[in-house]
Short mmCIF file of C-alpha atoms in Angstrom, two decimals:
data_model
loop_
_atom_site.label_atom_id
_atom_site.label_comp_id
_atom_site.label_asym_id
_atom_site.label_seq_id
_atom_site.Cartn_x
_atom_site.Cartn_y
_atom_site.Cartn_z
CA MET A 19 -44.78 -26.38 22.02
CA ARG A 20 -44.75 -27.05 18.48
CA LYS A 21 -45.12 -23.77 17.24
CA GLN A 22 -42.06 -23.00 19.70
CA PRO A 23 -38.95 -23.92 16.89
CA LEU A 24 -41.41 -22.54 13.60
CA LEU A 25 -41.37 -19.49 14.76
CA ILE A 26 -37.18 -20.21 16.00
CA PHE A 27 -36.70 -20.37 12.63
CA LEU A 28 -37.75 -17.97 11.02
CA ALA A 29 -36.42 -15.52 13.14
CA ILE A 30 -33.41 -16.85 12.18
CA SER A 31 -34.39 -16.53 8.83
CA ILE A 32 -35.34 -12.67 9.37
CA ALA A 33 -32.36 -12.31 11.35
CA ILE A 34 -29.51 -13.39 8.09
CA LEU A 35 -32.01 -11.64 5.54
CA GLY A 36 -31.61 -8.69 8.50
CA ALA A 37 -28.25 -8.62 8.26
CA PHE A 38 -27.64 -9.21 3.94
CA ALA A 39 -29.36 -6.24 3.97
CA LEU A 40 -28.24 -4.51 6.22
CA TYR A 41 -23.97 -5.52 5.67
CA ALA A 42 -24.07 -6.41 2.34
CA LYS A 43 -24.03 -3.39 0.84
CA PRO A 44 -21.02 -2.16 2.92
CA LEU A 45 -19.60 -5.06 2.81
CA ALA A 46 -19.36 -4.59 -1.03
CA LEU A 47 -17.81 -1.06 -1.57
CA SER A 48 -15.59 -1.99 1.25
CA ILE A 49 -13.91 -4.35 -1.69
CA LYS A 50 -11.02 -2.79 -3.58
CA GLN A 51 -12.52 -2.68 -7.15
CA GLY A 52 -10.26 -2.48 -10.34
CA LEU A 53 -9.83 -0.34 -13.66
CA ASP A 54 -13.64 -1.64 -15.26
CA LEU A 55 -15.22 -0.48 -12.37
CA GLN A 56 -13.82 2.09 -11.08
CA GLY A 57 -11.40 3.60 -13.09
CA GLY A 58 -7.99 5.12 -12.00
CA THR A 59 -4.59 6.57 -13.62
CA HIS A 60 -2.89 5.52 -16.51
CA VAL A 61 0.70 6.80 -17.04
CA VAL A 62 3.13 5.54 -19.85
CA LEU A 63 6.71 5.66 -18.96
CA LYS A 64 9.54 6.41 -21.25
CA LEU A 65 13.39 4.32 -20.96
CA SER A 66 16.62 5.92 -21.92
CA ASP A 67 20.15 4.68 -22.04
CA THR A 68 22.00 5.23 -19.21
CA GLU A 69 26.07 5.75 -19.16
CA HIS A 70 25.92 1.48 -18.21
CA ASN A 71 22.84 0.04 -19.47
CA LYS A 72 20.90 0.35 -23.24
CA VAL A 73 17.58 0.33 -23.20
CA ASN A 74 17.03 -3.11 -25.16
CA GLN A 75 14.46 -6.29 -24.22
CA GLU A 76 16.96 -7.03 -21.55
CA THR A 77 16.44 -4.25 -19.51
CA VAL A 78 13.01 -3.76 -20.65
CA GLY A 79 12.29 -7.09 -19.36
CA GLN A 80 13.74 -6.49 -16.17
CA VAL A 81 12.13 -2.36 -15.88
CA TYR A 82 9.01 -4.43 -16.31
CA ALA A 83 9.74 -7.13 -13.63
CA ILE A 84 10.77 -4.18 -10.59
CA LEU A 85 7.61 -2.04 -11.49
CA GLU A 86 5.81 -4.95 -11.05
CA LYS A 87 6.49 -6.33 -7.40
CA ARG A 88 6.78 -2.44 -6.10
CA VAL A 89 2.71 -1.87 -7.78
CA ASN A 90 1.93 -4.58 -5.30
CA GLU A 91 3.72 -3.65 -2.74
CA LEU A 92 2.42 -0.44 -3.20
CA GLY A 93 -1.09 -2.72 -2.43
CA LEU A 94 -2.38 -1.62 -5.99
CA THR A 95 -3.62 -5.25 -7.14
CA GLU A 96 -4.77 -6.12 -10.35
CA PRO A 97 -2.67 -3.24 -12.29
CA ILE A 98 -2.08 -3.14 -15.70
CA ILE A 99 1.86 -3.27 -16.91
CA GLN A 100 1.93 -3.72 -20.53
CA GLN A 101 5.04 -3.30 -23.15
CA GLU A 102 4.32 -0.37 -25.30
CA GLY A 103 6.85 -0.41 -28.41
CA THR A 104 11.05 -0.65 -27.83
CA ASP A 105 11.33 1.76 -24.83
CA ARG A 106 8.05 3.14 -23.19
CA ILE A 107 6.21 0.36 -20.75
CA ILE A 108 2.01 1.71 -19.61
CA VAL A 109 1.35 1.07 -16.48
CA GLU A 110 -2.62 1.74 -15.35
CA LEU A 111 -2.77 1.66 -11.11
CA PRO A 112 -6.65 1.00 -10.68
CA GLY A 113 -7.93 3.72 -7.52
CA ILE A 114 -5.04 5.52 -6.19
CA ASN A 115 -5.47 7.76 -3.62
CA ASP A 116 -2.32 10.02 -4.46
CA PRO A 117 -1.51 9.32 -8.83
CA ASP A 118 1.28 11.67 -8.03
CA LYS A 119 3.03 10.56 -5.56
CA ALA A 120 2.34 6.85 -6.88
CA ILE A 121 4.03 6.88 -10.18
CA ALA A 122 7.18 9.01 -8.64
CA LEU A 123 7.48 5.99 -6.71
CA ILE A 124 7.06 3.16 -9.20
CA GLY A 125 8.78 5.30 -11.73
CA LYS A 126 13.00 6.43 -8.76
CA THR A 127 15.85 4.34 -10.08
CA ALA A 128 16.65 3.59 -6.55
CA GLN A 129 20.87 3.38 -6.90
CA LEU A 130 21.58 2.89 -3.20
CA GLU A 131 25.14 4.07 -2.66
CA PHE A 132 27.62 3.80 0.66
CA ARG A 133 29.85 6.10 -0.17
CA ASP A 134 33.71 7.43 2.12
CA PRO A 135 34.74 10.98 2.88
CA ALA A 136 36.58 10.62 -1.00
CA GLU A 137 33.09 9.84 -2.78
CA LYS A 138 34.34 6.66 -3.61
CA VAL A 139 31.81 3.37 -3.80
CA LEU A 140 31.61 1.16 -0.81
CA LEU A 141 29.10 -0.87 -1.50
CA THR A 142 25.02 -0.62 -3.83
CA GLY A 143 22.40 -2.00 -3.45
CA ALA A 144 23.29 -4.80 -5.54
CA ASP A 145 25.44 -5.70 -2.15
CA LEU A 146 21.17 -6.23 -0.65
CA LYS A 147 19.50 -8.51 1.14
CA ASN A 148 16.49 -7.04 2.37
CA SER A 149 15.23 -4.34 3.24
CA SER A 150 12.87 -2.69 6.05
CA ALA A 151 11.00 -0.07 7.45
CA ALA A 152 10.23 -0.17 11.78
CA LEU A 153 9.63 2.02 14.53
CA ASN A 154 13.51 2.32 17.09
CA THR A 155 13.40 2.51 20.57
CA GLN A 156 13.17 6.14 20.62
CA SER A 157 9.89 5.58 18.17
CA LYS A 158 12.00 7.08 14.96
CA ALA A 159 11.62 5.67 11.76
CA VAL A 160 14.40 3.80 10.21
CA VAL A 161 14.88 1.69 7.35
CA HIS A 162 17.05 -1.86 8.70
CA LEU A 163 19.11 -3.07 6.00
CA GLU A 164 20.81 -6.59 5.28
CA PHE A 165 23.45 -7.13 3.00
CA THR A 166 24.74 -11.04 1.30
CA ASP A 167 27.42 -12.95 2.66
CA GLU A 168 29.40 -10.44 0.46
CA GLY A 169 27.59 -7.23 0.42
CA ALA A 170 28.35 -8.27 4.88
CA LYS A 171 32.19 -8.61 4.41
CA LYS A 172 31.99 -5.31 2.21
CA PHE A 173 30.80 -3.74 5.10
CA ALA A 174 32.38 -4.77 8.15
CA ASP A 175 35.97 -3.56 5.68
CA ALA A 176 34.15 -0.65 4.54
CA THR A 177 33.70 0.37 8.47
CA ARG A 178 36.99 -1.37 9.56
CA LYS A 179 38.88 1.59 7.18
CA ASN A 180 36.47 4.49 8.31
CA LEU A 181 36.92 4.58 11.83
CA GLY A 182 35.73 7.62 13.50
CA LYS A 183 35.16 9.09 10.29
CA GLN A 184 31.41 9.49 8.22
CA ILE A 185 30.00 7.14 5.72
CA GLY A 186 27.34 8.41 3.44
CA ILE A 187 23.82 6.25 2.27
CA TYR A 188 22.73 8.22 -1.18
CA LEU A 189 19.04 6.96 -3.38
CA ASP A 190 19.86 8.41 -6.50
CA GLY A 191 22.81 10.41 -5.99
CA GLU A 192 20.42 12.32 -2.96
CA GLU A 193 22.40 12.19 0.98
CA LEU A 194 19.65 10.04 3.75
CA THR A 195 22.09 9.92 6.14
CA LYS A 196 26.04 9.97 6.97
CA PRO A 197 26.23 8.49 9.86
CA THR A 198 30.30 8.15 11.85
CA VAL A 199 31.50 5.17 11.57
CA GLN A 200 32.58 3.86 16.02
CA SER A 201 33.17 0.49 15.65
CA VAL A 202 33.01 -2.59 12.84
CA ILE A 203 30.12 -3.70 12.19
CA GLU A 204 29.81 -7.16 11.98
CA GLY A 205 26.86 -9.62 10.72
CA GLY A 206 25.23 -7.88 7.56
CA LYS A 207 23.28 -5.62 9.67
CA ALA A 208 22.86 -1.75 9.00
CA GLU A 209 20.23 1.02 9.09
CA ILE A 210 19.24 4.73 7.61
CA THR A 211 18.12 7.04 10.50
CA GLU A 212 16.45 9.99 10.35
CA GLN A 213 13.45 9.67 8.47
CA LYS A 214 10.43 11.82 8.53
CA ASP A 215 7.99 9.52 9.23
CA LEU A 216 7.98 5.77 9.15
CA LYS A 217 5.14 5.81 5.72
CA ASP A 218 8.42 7.86 4.18
CA ALA A 219 10.76 4.62 5.81
CA GLN A 220 8.15 2.17 4.10
CA ASN A 221 8.78 3.71 0.63
CA ILE A 222 12.96 4.07 1.03
CA ALA A 223 12.31 -0.37 2.20
CA LEU A 224 10.06 -0.55 -0.68
CA LEU A 225 12.36 0.62 -3.57
CA LEU A 226 15.64 -1.00 -1.94
CA ARG A 227 13.52 -4.29 -1.69
CA SER A 228 12.51 -4.57 -5.51
CA GLY A 229 16.35 -3.66 -6.68
CA ALA A 230 17.41 -0.36 -9.47
CA LEU A 231 16.00 0.47 -12.14
CA PRO A 232 18.71 -0.45 -14.99
CA VAL A 233 17.97 2.12 -16.70
CA LYS A 234 16.65 5.91 -16.65
CA VAL A 235 12.35 6.54 -16.66
CA GLU A 236 11.31 9.40 -17.79
CA VAL A 237 7.10 9.72 -16.65
CA LEU A 238 6.07 11.48 -20.77
CA GLU A 239 1.78 10.88 -20.19
CA ILE A 240 -0.31 10.97 -16.86
CA ARG A 241 -4.20 11.00 -17.37
CA THR A 242 -7.28 9.25 -15.38
CA ILE A 243 -9.59 7.46 -16.42
CA GLY A 244 -12.95 6.68 -15.62
CA PRO A 245 -13.89 2.95 -15.67
CA THR A 246 -13.27 1.05 -18.80
CA LEU A 247 -17.37 -0.74 -17.91
CA GLY A 248 -17.87 2.94 -17.69
CA GLU A 249 -21.49 3.36 -15.29
CA ASP A 250 -24.43 2.48 -17.62
CA SER A 251 -23.56 -0.62 -17.13
CA LYS A 252 -22.67 -0.70 -14.43
CA VAL A 253 -25.66 -0.19 -13.36
CA LYS A 254 -27.48 -2.47 -15.44
CA SER A 255 -25.37 -5.36 -14.67
CA GLU A 256 -25.95 -4.67 -10.33
CA ARG A 257 -29.97 -4.54 -11.98
CA ALA A 258 -29.04 -8.35 -14.22
CA PHE A 259 -27.49 -9.30 -11.00
CA ALA A 260 -30.43 -8.51 -8.80
CA MET A 261 -33.08 -9.76 -11.12
CA GLY A 262 -31.00 -13.18 -11.88
CA ILE A 263 -30.73 -14.05 -7.27
CA ALA A 264 -34.35 -13.39 -7.47
CA ALA A 265 -35.88 -15.38 -10.43
CA VAL A 266 -33.17 -17.88 -8.89
CA PHE A 267 -34.43 -17.60 -4.78
CA ILE A 268 -38.00 -17.61 -6.81
CA PHE A 269 -37.57 -20.98 -8.79
CA LEU A 270 -36.21 -23.12 -5.80
CA LEU A 271 -38.90 -21.88 -3.12
CA VAL A 272 -41.28 -22.48 -5.71
CA MET A 273 -40.30 -25.70 -7.38
CA TYR A 274 -38.80 -27.82 -4.19
CA ARG A 275 -41.09 -25.12 -1.61
CA ILE A 276 -39.53 -25.65 1.86
CA PRO A 277 -36.36 -27.55 1.13
CA GLY A 278 -36.42 -24.56 -1.59
CA LEU A 279 -36.85 -21.94 2.08
CA ILE A 280 -33.81 -23.83 2.95
CA ALA A 281 -31.01 -22.84 0.09
CA ASP A 282 -32.55 -19.47 -0.13
CA ILE A 283 -30.45 -18.70 3.28
CA ALA A 284 -28.13 -21.05 2.37
CA LEU A 285 -27.33 -18.65 -0.33
CA VAL A 286 -27.74 -16.42 1.65
CA LEU A 287 -25.00 -17.17 3.84
CA TYR A 288 -22.87 -18.11 0.72
CA VAL A 289 -22.77 -14.97 -0.52
CA LEU A 290 -21.91 -13.06 2.68
CA MET A 291 -18.88 -15.69 3.13
CA THR A 292 -17.45 -15.04 0.08
CA LEU A 293 -17.27 -10.90 0.46
CA GLY A 294 -16.16 -11.18 3.55
CA ALA A 295 -12.78 -13.58 2.47
CA LEU A 296 -12.91 -11.56 -1.02
CA ILE A 297 -12.10 -8.64 1.81
CA LEU A 298 -10.23 -10.81 4.02
CA LEU A 299 -7.96 -11.67 1.17
CA ASN A 300 -8.25 -7.78 0.19
CA ALA A 301 -9.49 -8.40 -3.79
CA THR A 302 -10.12 -6.44 -6.05
CA LEU A 303 -13.41 -7.22 -8.24
CA THR A 304 -13.68 -6.95 -11.73
CA LEU A 305 -15.35 -7.86 -13.59
CA PRO A 306 -14.49 -10.81 -14.86
CA GLY A 307 -14.08 -11.86 -10.75
CA ILE A 308 -18.36 -10.79 -10.40
CA ALA A 309 -18.45 -12.88 -13.19
CA GLY A 310 -16.82 -16.01 -10.97
CA ILE A 311 -19.54 -15.15 -8.49
CA ILE A 312 -22.24 -15.54 -10.15
CA LEU A 313 -20.66 -18.97 -12.12
CA SER A 314 -20.62 -20.36 -8.67
CA ILE A 315 -23.81 -18.80 -7.10
CA GLY A 316 -25.14 -21.16 -10.28
CA MET A 317 -22.77 -24.42 -9.72
CA ALA A 318 -24.43 -23.61 -5.39
CA VAL A 319 -27.37 -23.49 -7.78
CA ASP A 320 -27.05 -26.84 -8.90
CA ALA A 321 -25.63 -28.77 -6.10
CA ASN A 322 -28.98 -27.88 -4.67
CA VAL A 323 -31.00 -29.52 -7.13
CA LEU A 324 -29.11 -32.36 -7.82
CA ILE A 325 -29.54 -33.49 -3.50
CA PHE A 326 -33.79 -32.13 -3.56
CA GLU A 327 -34.27 -34.23 -7.32
CA ARG A 328 -32.72 -37.07 -5.44
CA PHE A 329 -35.11 -36.34 -1.94
CA LYS A 330 -37.72 -36.09 -4.05
CA GLU A 331 -37.53 -39.66 -5.37
CA GLU A 332 -36.93 -41.02 -2.05
CA LEU A 333 -39.80 -39.33 -0.86
CA GLN A 334 -41.73 -40.43 -3.67
CA ALA A 335 -40.47 -44.58 -3.28
CA GLY A 336 -41.90 -44.33 0.33
CA LYS A 337 -39.02 -43.44 2.52
CA THR A 338 -39.95 -41.40 5.18
CA LEU A 339 -38.59 -37.00 5.67
CA ARG A 340 -35.42 -38.38 7.60
CA ALA A 341 -34.53 -42.01 5.65
CA ALA A 342 -35.08 -39.35 2.23
CA MET A 343 -33.60 -36.37 3.42
CA GLU A 344 -30.41 -38.11 4.06
CA LEU A 345 -30.00 -40.72 1.06
CA GLY A 346 -31.14 -37.70 -0.99
CA PHE A 347 -28.07 -35.37 0.28
CA SER A 348 -25.40 -39.47 0.19
CA ARG A 349 -26.71 -40.52 -3.35
CA ALA A 350 -25.58 -36.71 -4.30
CA PHE A 351 -22.59 -36.02 -2.96
CA ASN A 352 -19.91 -37.84 -5.17
CA THR A 353 -21.56 -35.68 -8.24
CA ILE A 354 -20.89 -32.85 -6.52
CA VAL A 355 -17.94 -33.13 -5.32
CA ASP A 356 -16.94 -34.32 -9.22
CA SER A 357 -18.21 -31.62 -11.20
CA ASN A 358 -17.41 -28.96 -8.06
CA MET A 359 -12.88 -30.36 -8.12
CA THR A 360 -12.75 -29.68 -12.22
CA SER A 361 -14.06 -26.40 -11.67
CA PHE A 362 -11.92 -25.81 -8.85
CA VAL A 363 -8.38 -27.64 -11.71
CA VAL A 364 -9.76 -24.40 -13.75
CA ALA A 365 -9.67 -22.13 -11.82
CA ILE A 366 -5.92 -23.41 -10.27
CA VAL A 367 -5.34 -23.44 -14.17
CA LEU A 368 -6.40 -20.09 -14.83
CA PHE A 369 -4.42 -18.18 -11.57
CA TYR A 370 -0.81 -20.03 -13.00
CA PHE A 371 -1.02 -18.84 -16.12
CA GLY A 372 -3.36 -15.96 -16.52
CA SER A 373 -2.46 -12.14 -15.35
CA GLY A 374 -4.56 -8.83 -14.50
CA PRO A 375 -8.01 -9.64 -14.79
CA VAL A 376 -7.83 -13.40 -15.32
CA LYS A 377 -6.74 -13.99 -12.28
CA GLY A 378 -9.36 -11.81 -10.17
CA PHE A 379 -12.02 -14.40 -11.77
CA ALA A 380 -10.17 -16.69 -10.81
CA VAL A 381 -9.74 -16.13 -7.10
CA THR A 382 -13.04 -15.54 -7.23
CA LEU A 383 -14.12 -19.12 -8.75
CA ALA A 384 -11.59 -20.88 -6.19
CA ILE A 385 -13.58 -19.30 -3.43
CA GLY A 386 -17.32 -18.77 -4.51
CA ASN A 387 -16.69 -22.99 -5.83
CA VAL A 388 -15.50 -24.26 -2.21
CA LEU A 389 -17.86 -22.16 -0.15
CA SER A 390 -20.79 -22.40 -2.37
CA MET A 391 -19.87 -27.03 -1.90
CA PHE A 392 -19.98 -25.50 2.03
CA THR A 393 -23.24 -24.01 1.99
CA ALA A 394 -24.89 -26.63 -0.07
CA VAL A 395 -23.49 -30.41 1.29
CA THR A 396 -23.07 -28.79 5.32
CA VAL A 397 -25.52 -25.63 5.16
CA THR A 398 -28.13 -26.47 3.43
CA ARG A 399 -28.04 -30.75 5.26
CA TYR A 400 -27.69 -28.66 8.67
CA LEU A 401 -30.87 -26.28 8.50
CA LEU A 402 -33.05 -29.55 6.70
CA ILE A 403 -32.86 -31.80 9.13
CA THR A 404 -33.27 -28.88 11.87
CA PHE A 405 -36.63 -28.53 10.68
CA ILE A 406 -37.36 -31.91 10.46
CA ARG A 407 -36.36 -33.13 14.00
CA SER A 408 -39.14 -30.02 14.68
CA ASN A 409 -41.90 -31.96 12.91
CA VAL A 410 -43.58 -28.68 12.50
CA LEU A 411 -44.80 -29.69 8.60
CA LYS A 412 -45.53 -33.09 7.93
CA ASN A 413 -46.95 -33.13 5.26
CA LEU A 414 -44.71 -34.16 2.30
CA LYS A 415 -46.56 -31.91 -0.11
CA PHE A 416 -44.15 -29.15 1.57
CA TYR A 417 -41.78 -31.43 1.01
CA GLY A 418 -42.46 -31.77 -2.91
CA GLY A 419 -43.04 -34.78 -2.51
#
């Protein structure tokens, strides 16, 4: 009967390791990768004066902010956007499927205008509060518009003066739709109909939400760039990571025997949970992000070492397995929390003040920090308690005593 808990334990261990072997690679591949890991598109944009605005420090800053918002809303996280000189902006987009379409979208001026039959401008994008895409009751794609308080008054006045007439809606001078006003529209809401599909409506809504560019933007250069890390360096990094993990597993197993085996299982769970968290957060993995994961793995190992050393001390002092285990965890707990809290605070500071890859490092470090502490003080403890209670191995030498 005593062999049954051991068999169950071994079966669970094999199942966990099998799950890791089967799913770790697909999970990793499903995480978006940054420019340094997968390459992308390099775009140089030139800013030009318009009739109303000149290219200066203020307008360049506005263009930068609008481009950043558009790129992020496209789902292209971890882009690189930087100013070059006084009238150029460089945008690097990681791993996009249709670079020409994305570039056309982020560089569009997006000047929205409502015009009466005499081509007089009644409202502009400046009167817009929000926009969103949806399917109407006829399953046709539309763009919902919500105006500011001032814009709502202008729109109501415009529909009142143009009852029975057409009001044209234009984007960058191109007519989107020209509906006939059937009644006075109050409440500050309208919609743009006759879109090709929902994706087209979403793109228009994105442009309108981000605001119009104050100056003209011209694409000077487009080129595809390879991974900045290099394929050879990627392979070497993967090999080094695998060797490092294997060395950690062997170290824990040799130094701490049964507790070390349990810690290895907890570390496998930690890696799976970290990958899952990155996918749920739709995070982009970069080389600094990988460094954050590796650093948090080291912290998880450090927490286990602290616990097991305390455990060994209590065993050598003559405590029972259960008592030594409880004391080991309780006495190491405060030290583990303190060390993890300082790292977590550093991650928050880096995320708040950093940008691009630095934020990626901060995100993976924070996620790994929380999960490593959870696996060390919860998962490892639970598995160790279960094993000790099974009374399969009572000899203290199997526990490092």
